[in-house]
GROMACS .gro file of C-alpha atoms in nm:
model
  487
    1UNK     CA    1   7.090  14.049  -3.376
    2UNK     CA    2   6.754  14.009  -3.549
    3UNK     CA    3   6.559  13.707  -3.435
    4UNK     CA    4   6.281  13.523  -3.622
    5UNK     CA    5   6.057  13.370  -3.357
    6UNK     CA    6   5.830  13.076  -3.438
    7UNK     CA    7   5.532  12.988  -3.217
    8UNK     CA    8   5.312  12.677  -3.223
    9UNK     CA    9   4.957  12.794  -3.288
   10UNK     CA   10   4.686  12.558  -3.157
   11UNK     CA   11   4.443  12.722  -3.400
   12UNK     CA   12   4.638  12.610  -3.710
   13UNK     CA   13   4.817  12.313  -3.548
   14UNK     CA   14   5.157  12.425  -3.675
   15UNK     CA   15   5.449  12.652  -3.593
   16UNK     CA   16   5.416  12.997  -3.743
   17UNK     CA   17   5.648  13.294  -3.755
   18UNK     CA   18   5.548  13.540  -3.484
   19UNK     CA   19   5.433  13.866  -3.643
   20UNK     CA   20   5.262  14.104  -3.399
   21UNK     CA   21   4.959  14.300  -3.517
   22UNK     CA   22   5.107  14.633  -3.410
   23UNK     CA   23   5.484  14.598  -3.353
   24UNK     CA   24   5.668  14.665  -3.128
   25UNK     CA   25   5.354  14.627  -2.914
   26UNK     CA   26   5.236  14.277  -2.818
   27UNK     CA   27   4.906  14.196  -2.648
   28UNK     CA   28   4.895  13.872  -2.448
   29UNK     CA   29   4.597  13.740  -2.250
   30UNK     CA   30   4.631  13.436  -2.023
   31UNK     CA   31   4.339  13.285  -1.833
   32UNK     CA   32   4.402  13.329  -1.463
   33UNK     CA   33   4.291  13.128  -1.159
   34UNK     CA   34   3.947  13.084  -1.007
   35UNK     CA   35   4.027  13.190  -0.651
   36UNK     CA   36   3.826  12.941  -0.444
   37UNK     CA   37   4.118  12.729  -0.319
   38UNK     CA   38   4.498  12.728  -0.293
   39UNK     CA   39   4.698  12.770  -0.614
   40UNK     CA   40   4.797  12.424  -0.738
   41UNK     CA   41   5.102  12.298  -0.923
   42UNK     CA   42   4.917  12.283  -1.256
   43UNK     CA   43   4.859  12.659  -1.223
   44UNK     CA   44   5.227  12.703  -1.142
   45UNK     CA   45   5.341  12.516  -1.451
   46UNK     CA   46   5.114  12.722  -1.678
   47UNK     CA   47   5.219  13.057  -1.531
   48UNK     CA   48   5.591  12.969  -1.530
   49UNK     CA   49   5.554  12.887  -1.902
   50UNK     CA   50   5.386  13.218  -1.982
   51UNK     CA   51   5.635  13.401  -1.760
   52UNK     CA   52   5.908  13.256  -1.984
   53UNK     CA   53   5.721  13.380  -2.293
   54UNK     CA   54   5.661  13.723  -2.136
   55UNK     CA   55   6.028  13.753  -2.037
   56UNK     CA   56   6.159  13.644  -2.378
   57UNK     CA   57   5.931  13.873  -2.578
   58UNK     CA   58   6.035  14.161  -2.351
   59UNK     CA   59   6.401  14.068  -2.400
   60UNK     CA   60   6.354  14.079  -2.777
   61UNK     CA   61   6.243  14.440  -2.740
   62UNK     CA   62   5.865  14.401  -2.763
   63UNK     CA   63   5.647  14.621  -2.542
   64UNK     CA   64   5.423  14.351  -2.397
   65UNK     CA   65   5.089  14.423  -2.234
   66UNK     CA   66   5.028  14.102  -2.042
   67UNK     CA   67   4.673  14.064  -1.907
   68UNK     CA   68   4.597  13.776  -1.668
   69UNK     CA   69   4.254  13.777  -1.503
   70UNK     CA   70   4.129  13.672  -1.161
   71UNK     CA   71   3.801  13.476  -1.175
   72UNK     CA   72   3.613  13.583  -0.861
   73UNK     CA   73   3.254  13.506  -0.974
   74UNK     CA   74   3.055  13.303  -1.223
   75UNK     CA   75   3.268  12.987  -1.247
   76UNK     CA   76   3.021  12.708  -1.176
   77UNK     CA   77   3.110  12.347  -1.100
   78UNK     CA   78   2.983  12.178  -1.418
   79UNK     CA   79   3.210  12.054  -1.697
   80UNK     CA   80   3.126  12.355  -1.913
   81UNK     CA   81   3.158  12.599  -1.625
   82UNK     CA   82   2.796  12.715  -1.635
   83UNK     CA   83   2.611  12.439  -1.446
   84UNK     CA   84   2.594  12.363  -1.075
   85UNK     CA   85   2.695  12.585  -0.783
   86UNK     CA   86   2.939  12.878  -0.795
   87UNK     CA   87   3.276  12.745  -0.674
   88UNK     CA   88   3.350  13.054  -0.463
   89UNK     CA   89   3.000  13.073  -0.312
   90UNK     CA   90   3.011  12.704  -0.219
   91UNK     CA   91   3.338  12.754  -0.030
   92UNK     CA   92   3.202  13.070   0.138
   93UNK     CA   93   2.889  12.890   0.261
   94UNK     CA   94   3.094  12.602   0.402
   95UNK     CA   95   3.323  12.846   0.585
   96UNK     CA   96   3.031  13.076   0.680
   97UNK     CA   97   3.207  13.385   0.546
   98UNK     CA   98   3.145  13.642   0.272
   99UNK     CA   99   3.242  13.520  -0.078
  100UNK     CA  100   3.485  13.811  -0.106
  101UNK     CA  101   3.670  13.681   0.201
  102UNK     CA  102   3.732  13.358   0.009
  103UNK     CA  103   3.839  13.563  -0.295
  104UNK     CA  104   4.080  13.772  -0.089
  105UNK     CA  105   4.233  13.477   0.094
  106UNK     CA  106   4.307  13.274  -0.218
  107UNK     CA  107   4.409  13.571  -0.434
  108UNK     CA  108   4.674  13.653  -0.172
  109UNK     CA  109   4.783  13.286  -0.169
  110UNK     CA  110   4.804  13.277  -0.550
  111UNK     CA  111   5.016  13.592  -0.566
  112UNK     CA  112   5.244  13.462  -0.289
  113UNK     CA  113   5.308  13.141  -0.486
  114UNK     CA  114   5.373  13.338  -0.805
  115UNK     CA  115   5.622  13.565  -0.623
  116UNK     CA  116   5.796  13.266  -0.458
  117UNK     CA  117   5.846  13.107  -0.802
  118UNK     CA  118   5.985  13.440  -0.935
  119UNK     CA  119   5.693  13.480  -1.178
  120UNK     CA  120   5.665  13.842  -1.286
  121UNK     CA  121   5.327  14.007  -1.224
  122UNK     CA  122   5.119  14.077  -1.537
  123UNK     CA  123   5.076  14.430  -1.671
  124UNK     CA  124   4.705  14.421  -1.577
  125UNK     CA  125   4.528  14.174  -1.345
  126UNK     CA  126   4.154  14.245  -1.386
  127UNK     CA  127   3.877  14.071  -1.192
  128UNK     CA  128   3.546  13.936  -1.320
  129UNK     CA  129   3.347  14.129  -1.056
  130UNK     CA  130   3.521  14.451  -1.156
  131UNK     CA  131   3.397  14.418  -1.515
  132UNK     CA  132   3.027  14.332  -1.487
  133UNK     CA  133   2.927  14.633  -1.701
  134UNK     CA  134   3.162  14.527  -1.985
  135UNK     CA  135   3.019  14.175  -1.973
  136UNK     CA  136   2.660  14.300  -1.989
  137UNK     CA  137   2.748  14.519  -2.290
  138UNK     CA  138   2.905  14.218  -2.465
  139UNK     CA  139   2.591  14.011  -2.408
  140UNK     CA  140   2.382  14.294  -2.558
  141UNK     CA  141   2.602  14.290  -2.868
  142UNK     CA  142   2.574  13.911  -2.912
  143UNK     CA  143   2.193  13.932  -2.871
  144UNK     CA  144   2.178  14.219  -3.120
  145UNK     CA  145   2.373  14.012  -3.375
  146UNK     CA  146   2.130  13.723  -3.335
  147UNK     CA  147   2.355  13.461  -3.175
  148UNK     CA  148   2.193  13.444  -2.831
  149UNK     CA  149   1.844  13.409  -2.683
  150UNK     CA  150   1.671  13.480  -2.353
  151UNK     CA  151   1.486  13.225  -2.141
  152UNK     CA  152   1.337  13.327  -1.805
  153UNK     CA  153   1.594  13.602  -1.748
  154UNK     CA  154   1.897  13.392  -1.851
  155UNK     CA  155   2.082  13.443  -2.180
  156UNK     CA  156   2.225  13.149  -2.377
  157UNK     CA  157   2.458  13.138  -2.675
  158UNK     CA  158   2.303  12.960  -2.975
  159UNK     CA  159   2.586  12.729  -3.085
  160UNK     CA  160   2.403  12.556  -3.371
  161UNK     CA  161   2.293  12.886  -3.527
  162UNK     CA  162   2.648  13.019  -3.493
  163UNK     CA  163   2.790  12.705  -3.655
  164UNK     CA  164   2.585  12.766  -3.971
  165UNK     CA  165   2.814  13.057  -4.062
  166UNK     CA  166   3.124  12.981  -3.851
  167UNK     CA  167   3.318  12.670  -3.747
  168UNK     CA  168   3.244  12.628  -3.375
  169UNK     CA  169   3.509  12.355  -3.341
  170UNK     CA  170   3.786  12.549  -3.518
  171UNK     CA  171   4.014  12.541  -3.211
  172UNK     CA  172   3.953  12.187  -3.087
  173UNK     CA  173   3.929  12.032  -3.435
  174UNK     CA  174   3.595  11.864  -3.360
  175UNK     CA  175   3.281  11.858  -3.575
  176UNK     CA  176   2.961  11.992  -3.419
  177UNK     CA  177   2.778  11.658  -3.459
  178UNK     CA  178   3.049  11.474  -3.265
  179UNK     CA  179   3.046  11.736  -2.991
  180UNK     CA  180   2.667  11.713  -2.957
  181UNK     CA  181   2.673  11.332  -2.943
  182UNK     CA  182   2.941  11.335  -2.673
  183UNK     CA  183   2.765  11.591  -2.451
  184UNK     CA  184   2.573  11.451  -2.155
  185UNK     CA  185   2.249  11.610  -2.036
  186UNK     CA  186   2.306  11.863  -1.761
  187UNK     CA  187   2.084  12.043  -1.513
  188UNK     CA  188   1.912  12.347  -1.662
  189UNK     CA  189   1.929  12.181  -2.005
  190UNK     CA  190   1.552  12.222  -2.047
  191UNK     CA  191   1.601  12.596  -2.084
  192UNK     CA  192   1.851  12.558  -2.366
  193UNK     CA  193   1.762  12.508  -2.731
  194UNK     CA  194   2.070  12.298  -2.799
  195UNK     CA  195   2.293  12.065  -2.597
  196UNK     CA  196   2.605  12.274  -2.655
  197UNK     CA  197   2.447  12.613  -2.583
  198UNK     CA  198   2.620  12.787  -2.293
  199UNK     CA  199   2.519  13.060  -2.052
  200UNK     CA  200   2.620  13.421  -2.112
  201UNK     CA  201   2.408  13.555  -1.825
  202UNK     CA  202   2.243  13.345  -1.553
  203UNK     CA  203   1.939  13.458  -1.356
  204UNK     CA  204   2.025  13.421  -0.988
  205UNK     CA  205   1.818  13.213  -0.749
  206UNK     CA  206   1.703  13.403  -0.439
  207UNK     CA  207   1.970  13.236  -0.221
  208UNK     CA  208   2.255  13.321  -0.462
  209UNK     CA  209   2.495  13.564  -0.293
  210UNK     CA  210   2.690  13.724  -0.579
  211UNK     CA  211   2.445  13.891  -0.821
  212UNK     CA  212   2.406  14.212  -1.016
  213UNK     CA  213   2.123  14.393  -1.198
  214UNK     CA  214   2.105  14.356  -1.577
  215UNK     CA  215   1.846  14.430  -1.850
  216UNK     CA  216   1.729  14.067  -1.826
  217UNK     CA  217   1.741  13.976  -1.457
  218UNK     CA  218   1.932  14.011  -1.135
  219UNK     CA  219   2.200  13.754  -1.197
  220UNK     CA  220   2.563  13.693  -1.280
  221UNK     CA  221   2.777  13.644  -1.593
  222UNK     CA  222   2.882  13.312  -1.741
  223UNK     CA  223   3.243  13.202  -1.684
  224UNK     CA  224   3.342  13.214  -2.053
  225UNK     CA  225   3.213  13.568  -2.095
  226UNK     CA  226   3.454  13.738  -1.854
  227UNK     CA  227   3.768  13.660  -2.054
  228UNK     CA  228   3.612  13.782  -2.378
  229UNK     CA  229   3.500  14.107  -2.213
  230UNK     CA  230   3.831  14.180  -2.037
  231UNK     CA  231   4.060  14.086  -2.325
  232UNK     CA  232   3.849  14.310  -2.552
  233UNK     CA  233   3.866  14.601  -2.305
  234UNK     CA  234   4.242  14.593  -2.247
  235UNK     CA  235   4.379  14.443  -2.570
  236UNK     CA  236   4.117  14.524  -2.834
  237UNK     CA  237   3.900  14.312  -3.063
  238UNK     CA  238   4.203  14.119  -3.182
  239UNK     CA  239   4.538  14.077  -3.010
  240UNK     CA  240   4.848  13.864  -3.051
  241UNK     CA  241   4.858  13.575  -2.801
  242UNK     CA  242   4.586  13.404  -2.598
  243UNK     CA  243   4.711  13.139  -2.360
  244UNK     CA  244   4.618  12.895  -2.087
  245UNK     CA  245   4.630  12.529  -1.990
  246UNK     CA  246   4.537  12.267  -2.250
  247UNK     CA  247   4.234  12.175  -2.035
  248UNK     CA  248   4.078  12.513  -2.124
  249UNK     CA  249   4.102  12.457  -2.499
  250UNK     CA  250   3.803  12.224  -2.571
  251UNK     CA  251   3.532  12.433  -2.403
  252UNK     CA  252   3.641  12.762  -2.240
  253UNK     CA  253   3.862  12.887  -2.525
  254UNK     CA  254   3.630  12.741  -2.790
  255UNK     CA  255   3.344  12.943  -2.639
  256UNK     CA  256   3.560  13.255  -2.613
  257UNK     CA  257   3.623  13.241  -2.987
  258UNK     CA  258   3.250  13.194  -3.056
  259UNK     CA  259   3.158  13.491  -2.833
  260UNK     CA  260   3.415  13.720  -2.996
  261UNK     CA  261   3.319  13.616  -3.348
  262UNK     CA  262   2.951  13.671  -3.268
  263UNK     CA  263   3.012  14.013  -3.111
  264UNK     CA  264   3.313  14.153  -3.301
  265UNK     CA  265   3.329  13.935  -3.616
  266UNK     CA  266   3.690  13.834  -3.549
  267UNK     CA  267   3.884  13.560  -3.371
  268UNK     CA  268   4.018  13.739  -3.060
  269UNK     CA  269   4.377  13.612  -3.093
  270UNK     CA  270   4.622  13.549  -3.376
  271UNK     CA  271   4.815  13.282  -3.183
  272UNK     CA  272   4.654  13.039  -2.938
  273UNK     CA  273   4.916  12.891  -2.704
  274UNK     CA  274   4.848  12.604  -2.460
  275UNK     CA  275   5.058  12.441  -2.189
  276UNK     CA  276   5.033  12.068  -2.130
  277UNK     CA  277   4.938  11.870  -1.821
  278UNK     CA  278   5.134  11.795  -1.506
  279UNK     CA  279   5.134  11.434  -1.376
  280UNK     CA  280   5.282  11.277  -1.065
  281UNK     CA  281   5.451  10.936  -1.078
  282UNK     CA  282   5.281  10.880  -1.414
  283UNK     CA  283   4.928  10.957  -1.292
  284UNK     CA  284   4.707  11.260  -1.341
  285UNK     CA  285   4.721  11.474  -1.029
  286UNK     CA  286   4.384  11.485  -0.851
  287UNK     CA  287   4.240  11.510  -0.501
  288UNK     CA  288   4.034  11.194  -0.557
  289UNK     CA  289   4.349  10.988  -0.620
  290UNK     CA  290   4.514  11.142  -0.313
  291UNK     CA  291   4.822  11.244  -0.512
  292UNK     CA  292   4.768  11.618  -0.525
  293UNK     CA  293   5.051  11.837  -0.388
  294UNK     CA  294   5.023  12.209  -0.329
  295UNK     CA  295   5.328  12.425  -0.406
  296UNK     CA  296   5.406  12.498  -0.039
  297UNK     CA  297   5.388  12.123   0.034
  298UNK     CA  298   5.639  12.060  -0.244
  299UNK     CA  299   5.870  12.332  -0.107
  300UNK     CA  300   5.852  12.210   0.256
  301UNK     CA  301   5.847  11.835   0.190
  302UNK     CA  302   5.524  11.811   0.392
  303UNK     CA  303   5.362  11.551   0.167
  304UNK     CA  304   5.338  11.172   0.149
  305UNK     CA  305   5.442  11.138  -0.216
  306UNK     CA  306   5.795  11.278  -0.246
  307UNK     CA  307   6.084  11.193  -0.012
  308UNK     CA  308   6.182  11.554   0.066
  309UNK     CA  309   6.112  11.919  -0.010
  310UNK     CA  310   6.256  12.113  -0.304
  311UNK     CA  311   6.333  12.482  -0.321
  312UNK     CA  312   6.115  12.713  -0.534
  313UNK     CA  313   6.395  12.770  -0.787
  314UNK     CA  314   6.454  12.395  -0.817
  315UNK     CA  315   6.080  12.358  -0.894
  316UNK     CA  316   6.096  12.638  -1.151
  317UNK     CA  317   6.408  12.484  -1.311
  318UNK     CA  318   6.239  12.141  -1.316
  319UNK     CA  319   5.937  12.280  -1.499
  320UNK     CA  320   6.152  12.469  -1.751
  321UNK     CA  321   6.349  12.151  -1.829
  322UNK     CA  322   6.042  12.026  -2.017
  323UNK     CA  323   5.892  12.200  -2.319
  324UNK     CA  324   5.568  12.376  -2.227
  325UNK     CA  325   5.370  12.165  -2.480
  326UNK     CA  326   5.489  11.832  -2.339
  327UNK     CA  327   5.344  11.642  -2.044
  328UNK     CA  328   5.561  11.682  -1.734
  329UNK     CA  329   5.583  11.410  -1.469
  330UNK     CA  330   5.687  11.482  -1.111
  331UNK     CA  331   5.878  11.204  -0.934
  332UNK     CA  332   6.153  11.171  -0.676
  333UNK     CA  333   6.412  11.083  -0.941
  334UNK     CA  334   6.312  11.370  -1.169
  335UNK     CA  335   6.313  11.626  -0.887
  336UNK     CA  336   6.650  11.508  -0.750
  337UNK     CA  337   6.805  11.524  -1.097
  338UNK     CA  338   6.671  11.879  -1.140
  339UNK     CA  339   6.805  11.980  -0.799
  340UNK     CA  340   7.155  11.861  -0.895
  341UNK     CA  341   7.132  12.026  -1.237
  342UNK     CA  342   7.013  12.357  -1.093
  343UNK     CA  343   7.295  12.361  -0.835
  344UNK     CA  344   7.551  12.280  -1.106
  345UNK     CA  345   7.427  12.565  -1.326
  346UNK     CA  346   7.416  12.820  -1.044
  347UNK     CA  347   7.755  12.713  -0.907
  348UNK     CA  348   7.917  12.788  -1.243
  349UNK     CA  349   7.720  13.115  -1.264
  350UNK     CA  350   7.869  13.217  -0.927
  351UNK     CA  351   8.223  13.165  -1.066
  352UNK     CA  352   8.179  13.416  -1.351
  353UNK     CA  353   8.317  13.719  -1.166
  354UNK     CA  354   8.629  13.530  -1.058
  355UNK     CA  355   8.731  13.427  -1.413
  356UNK     CA  356   9.050  13.584  -1.549
  357UNK     CA  357   9.084  13.659  -1.921
  358UNK     CA  358   9.393  13.555  -2.118
  359UNK     CA  359   9.565  13.751  -2.396
  360UNK     CA  360   9.480  13.470  -2.637
  361UNK     CA  361   9.166  13.261  -2.614
  362UNK     CA  362   9.064  12.912  -2.728
  363UNK     CA  363   8.687  12.950  -2.719
  364UNK     CA  364   8.430  13.140  -2.927
  365UNK     CA  365   8.111  13.232  -2.742
  366UNK     CA  366   7.913  13.395  -3.027
  367UNK     CA  367   7.800  13.060  -3.182
  368UNK     CA  368   7.683  12.944  -2.838
  369UNK     CA  369   7.481  13.264  -2.791
  370UNK     CA  370   7.317  13.211  -3.132
  371UNK     CA  371   7.226  12.851  -3.037
  372UNK     CA  372   7.057  12.985  -2.722
  373UNK     CA  373   6.850  13.223  -2.935
  374UNK     CA  374   6.778  12.944  -3.184
  375UNK     CA  375   6.634  12.733  -2.901
  376UNK     CA  376   6.406  13.008  -2.773
  377UNK     CA  377   6.303  13.109  -3.127
  378UNK     CA  378   6.186  12.752  -3.185
  379UNK     CA  379   5.860  12.785  -2.989
  380UNK     CA  380   6.032  12.887  -2.662
  381UNK     CA  381   6.228  12.561  -2.635
  382UNK     CA  382   6.358  12.597  -2.280
  383UNK     CA  383   6.499  12.238  -2.247
  384UNK     CA  384   6.728  12.294  -2.546
  385UNK     CA  385   6.826  12.635  -2.406
  386UNK     CA  386   6.916  12.473  -2.072
  387UNK     CA  387   7.131  12.214  -2.252
  388UNK     CA  388   7.323  12.501  -2.417
  389UNK     CA  389   7.361  12.673  -2.079
  390UNK     CA  390   7.520  12.355  -1.942
  391UNK     CA  391   7.775  12.386  -2.224
  392UNK     CA  392   7.839  12.744  -2.106
  393UNK     CA  393   7.873  12.604  -1.754
  394UNK     CA  394   8.134  12.353  -1.874
  395UNK     CA  395   8.334  12.637  -2.035
  396UNK     CA  396   8.320  12.842  -1.712
  397UNK     CA  397   8.448  12.549  -1.504
  398UNK     CA  398   8.724  12.471  -1.755
  399UNK     CA  399   8.844  12.835  -1.756
  400UNK     CA  400   8.833  12.841  -1.375
  401UNK     CA  401   9.039  12.522  -1.354
  402UNK     CA  402   9.293  12.655  -1.606
  403UNK     CA  403   9.208  12.390  -1.867
  404UNK     CA  404   9.077  12.647  -2.113
  405UNK     CA  405   9.178  13.002  -2.202
  406UNK     CA  406   8.932  13.279  -2.286
  407UNK     CA  407   9.008  13.630  -2.409
  408UNK     CA  408   8.854  13.951  -2.278
  409UNK     CA  409   8.594  13.985  -2.553
  410UNK     CA  410   8.467  13.627  -2.522
  411UNK     CA  411   8.465  13.648  -2.142
  412UNK     CA  412   8.237  13.954  -2.169
  413UNK     CA  413   8.011  13.761  -2.410
  414UNK     CA  414   8.003  13.462  -2.174
  415UNK     CA  415   7.892  13.686  -1.885
  416UNK     CA  416   7.630  13.848  -2.109
  417UNK     CA  417   7.500  13.506  -2.218
  418UNK     CA  418   7.460  13.377  -1.861
  419UNK     CA  419   7.300  13.696  -1.729
  420UNK     CA  420   7.060  13.717  -2.024
  421UNK     CA  421   6.941  13.359  -2.036
  422UNK     CA  422   6.975  13.236  -1.676
  423UNK     CA  423   6.842  13.547  -1.500
  424UNK     CA  424   6.639  13.749  -1.751
  425UNK     CA  425   6.483  13.479  -1.972
  426UNK     CA  426   6.459  13.167  -1.753
  427UNK     CA  427   6.396  13.383  -1.446
  428UNK     CA  428   6.621  13.173  -1.222
  429UNK     CA  429   6.799  13.319  -0.922
  430UNK     CA  430   7.061  13.190  -0.682
  431UNK     CA  431   6.864  13.117  -0.367
  432UNK     CA  432   7.180  13.078  -0.163
  433UNK     CA  433   7.293  13.426  -0.267
  434UNK     CA  434   6.989  13.565  -0.090
  435UNK     CA  435   7.186  13.514   0.233
  436UNK     CA  436   7.434  13.801   0.201
  437UNK     CA  437   7.625  13.696   0.512
  438UNK     CA  438   7.705  13.347   0.384
  439UNK     CA  439   8.017  13.437   0.180
  440UNK     CA  440   8.163  13.625   0.478
  441UNK     CA  441   8.096  13.331   0.711
  442UNK     CA  442   8.252  13.081   0.469
  443UNK     CA  443   8.553  13.302   0.407
  444UNK     CA  444   8.606  13.325   0.784
  445UNK     CA  445   8.588  12.942   0.817
  446UNK     CA  446   8.836  12.905   0.528
  447UNK     CA  447   9.067  13.147   0.710
  448UNK     CA  448   9.048  12.938   1.030
  449UNK     CA  449   9.131  12.627   0.826
  450UNK     CA  450   9.429  12.803   0.665
  451UNK     CA  451   9.560  12.890   1.012
  452UNK     CA  452   9.522  12.525   1.117
  453UNK     CA  453   9.720  12.414   0.809
  454UNK     CA  454   9.993  12.671   0.880
  455UNK     CA  455  10.018  12.533   1.235
  456UNK     CA  456  10.033  12.180   1.089
  457UNK     CA  457   9.704  12.099   1.266
  458UNK     CA  458   9.589  11.875   0.982
  459UNK     CA  459   9.322  11.701   1.190
  460UNK     CA  460   9.133  12.033   1.235
  461UNK     CA  461   9.196  12.127   0.872
  462UNK     CA  462   9.046  11.801   0.747
  463UNK     CA  463   8.758  11.826   0.994
  464UNK     CA  464   8.662  12.168   0.853
  465UNK     CA  465   8.692  12.049   0.491
  466UNK     CA  466   8.482  11.736   0.554
  467UNK     CA  467   8.226  11.925   0.760
  468UNK     CA  468   8.172  12.182   0.485
  469UNK     CA  469   8.143  11.903   0.228
  470UNK     CA  470   7.873  11.734   0.437
  471UNK     CA  471   7.656  12.049   0.424
  472UNK     CA  472   7.709  12.107   0.051
  473UNK     CA  473   8.027  12.319   0.014
  474UNK     CA  474   8.348  12.209  -0.157
  475UNK     CA  475   8.693  12.355  -0.087
  476UNK     CA  476   8.964  12.370  -0.355
  477UNK     CA  477   9.326  12.440  -0.263
  478UNK     CA  478   9.519  12.611  -0.540
  479UNK     CA  479   9.831  12.817  -0.591
  480UNK     CA  480   9.628  13.135  -0.537
  481UNK     CA  481   9.479  13.009  -0.210
  482UNK     CA  482   9.163  12.822  -0.113
  483UNK     CA  483   8.828  12.878  -0.283
  484UNK     CA  484   8.484  12.740  -0.195
  485UNK     CA  485   8.184  12.650  -0.409
  486UNK     CA  486   7.848  12.483  -0.364
  487UNK     CA  487   7.835  12.118  -0.460
   0.00000   0.00000   0.00000
C-alpha cells in the first residue's frame, strides 16, 4: 500500500510531506558522539529515534544511506565547540595515554551500547581524523568565496558578512542582532572580527597533541567543519535528512548550514530533524546535579536514583513510548510502567504461533494495519503506533482465550502486523527468547506438575504453580492441557 509520510522540519517549523531528492534513494546524516567519555542516555535516546526512522524508511522500500560520524578530534570545551581545550586531549593527558587510546576505548563503549539497545549500525561511520583532507579543501572553498579570513594561521568564518546575503539564524529562528547581544566574550575572541565568528581551522599550540599540516598552519579543524565535509563527501551537496539532538540546533547545525551555503551555495539538507531532551525525575540530567545515569548503570540498577535495573529492551520500549520531539522524563514509576507494558506486548507476541484460525472470523485486521501506518506516517509517531499494537495484543489474547474468532486470512495479517511493527520497525526483541533452553525447562516443569496432579499430589502441584508465578511465569490449565506465559 502506498504511504504518504509527513516529517516535521525544524527548518520550516511545520510537517511536510517527505519527498526524497533522488527516490528510491535517501541520504540521512546524523551527528555522532564525541568519544571522550562513556555513551550517555541522551545519546541513546537520539540514536534510538533515528534507528526508528532508518528502520521505517527501509521498510517503506527506500534505499537509505545512513551516515553517522565519530568525532575523534577538534571538539573543544567551549559553548560553541571551538574554544578551550580539546575534550579528547584533556582526557588523554589526565589518563597519561595517547588520545587515540581514549578514542578507541569510548568508540568501543559507544558501539557496545548501541548493539545492546538493538540499534542498527549506520551505512557509513566516518571519523573526523580520517577526513582531514576533505575538511582542508572545504576551508579553501569558503575562503575562495570570501566568507572566511585568516588570523595568525587560524581560519574563522565571517558570520556578519555571510548574513548580508543569507539568513544566519534560519534554523534557530533568531535574528543576528539578538544572537550577538546574547554571546559572551570568549578566549581567543581578540582574533575574531565578530562575536559570532567561529573557527574553521585552528593553529595548534606547541603542546597540542592532535595536529595536521595545512596551507595556513599546523593545526586542527573546527568541530562544525567535520560534519559539513563528511556529509558532502558521502551524501553530496544536498541530501534528504540531517538529524541530531535539539541541543545541536542553535550553534552546531546553524554553523553547518552557513558553511555549506558559503561553500556549495545550498542548504545541505531538505529536512532537519531534531530529538528532544531527556530528563530524570523532572530535572535536566547532568553530572553537576549528581543525577546522571549511564546506560549500563540503568541496565544493572547500579545507581542511586532508580530503585532497580531495567533490561535494554525495556529501556528502548520506554524511549519509543514518547514521541521523539517531546521531552522524556525517566522516573521509577515511568520505567516500571514501561516494563509491564513491554512484557505484556511481548507475551502476546509469543502466543502468535499457537493461535488457531476459525472457518469464520469476527475481526478485521486490515484497518488496524492502516492505523499503524498512519501513526508512523505522522512524523514517526511511535507512541500512537504502540497504542495500536496493544490493540493487536488484546485481539491475540482474546483469540487465545477463545473469546474471539479469527479466520485464516486475518490471522496471517495479524502475524504480519506484529512482525513488521514490533520487530522490524520498533526494533524490539524478546529478551527472554534469547535463552533457547527456557521453553524446554518450563515444559519439563509443567510435565512434573501434571504428574503430581495425576497422582492427586495437589500440594506439589500448587507449589510448582505458585513458585513459577513468583518468578514471573503464569500457568493456565485448559481442555487442551497446561500452557505457560510470562506475566
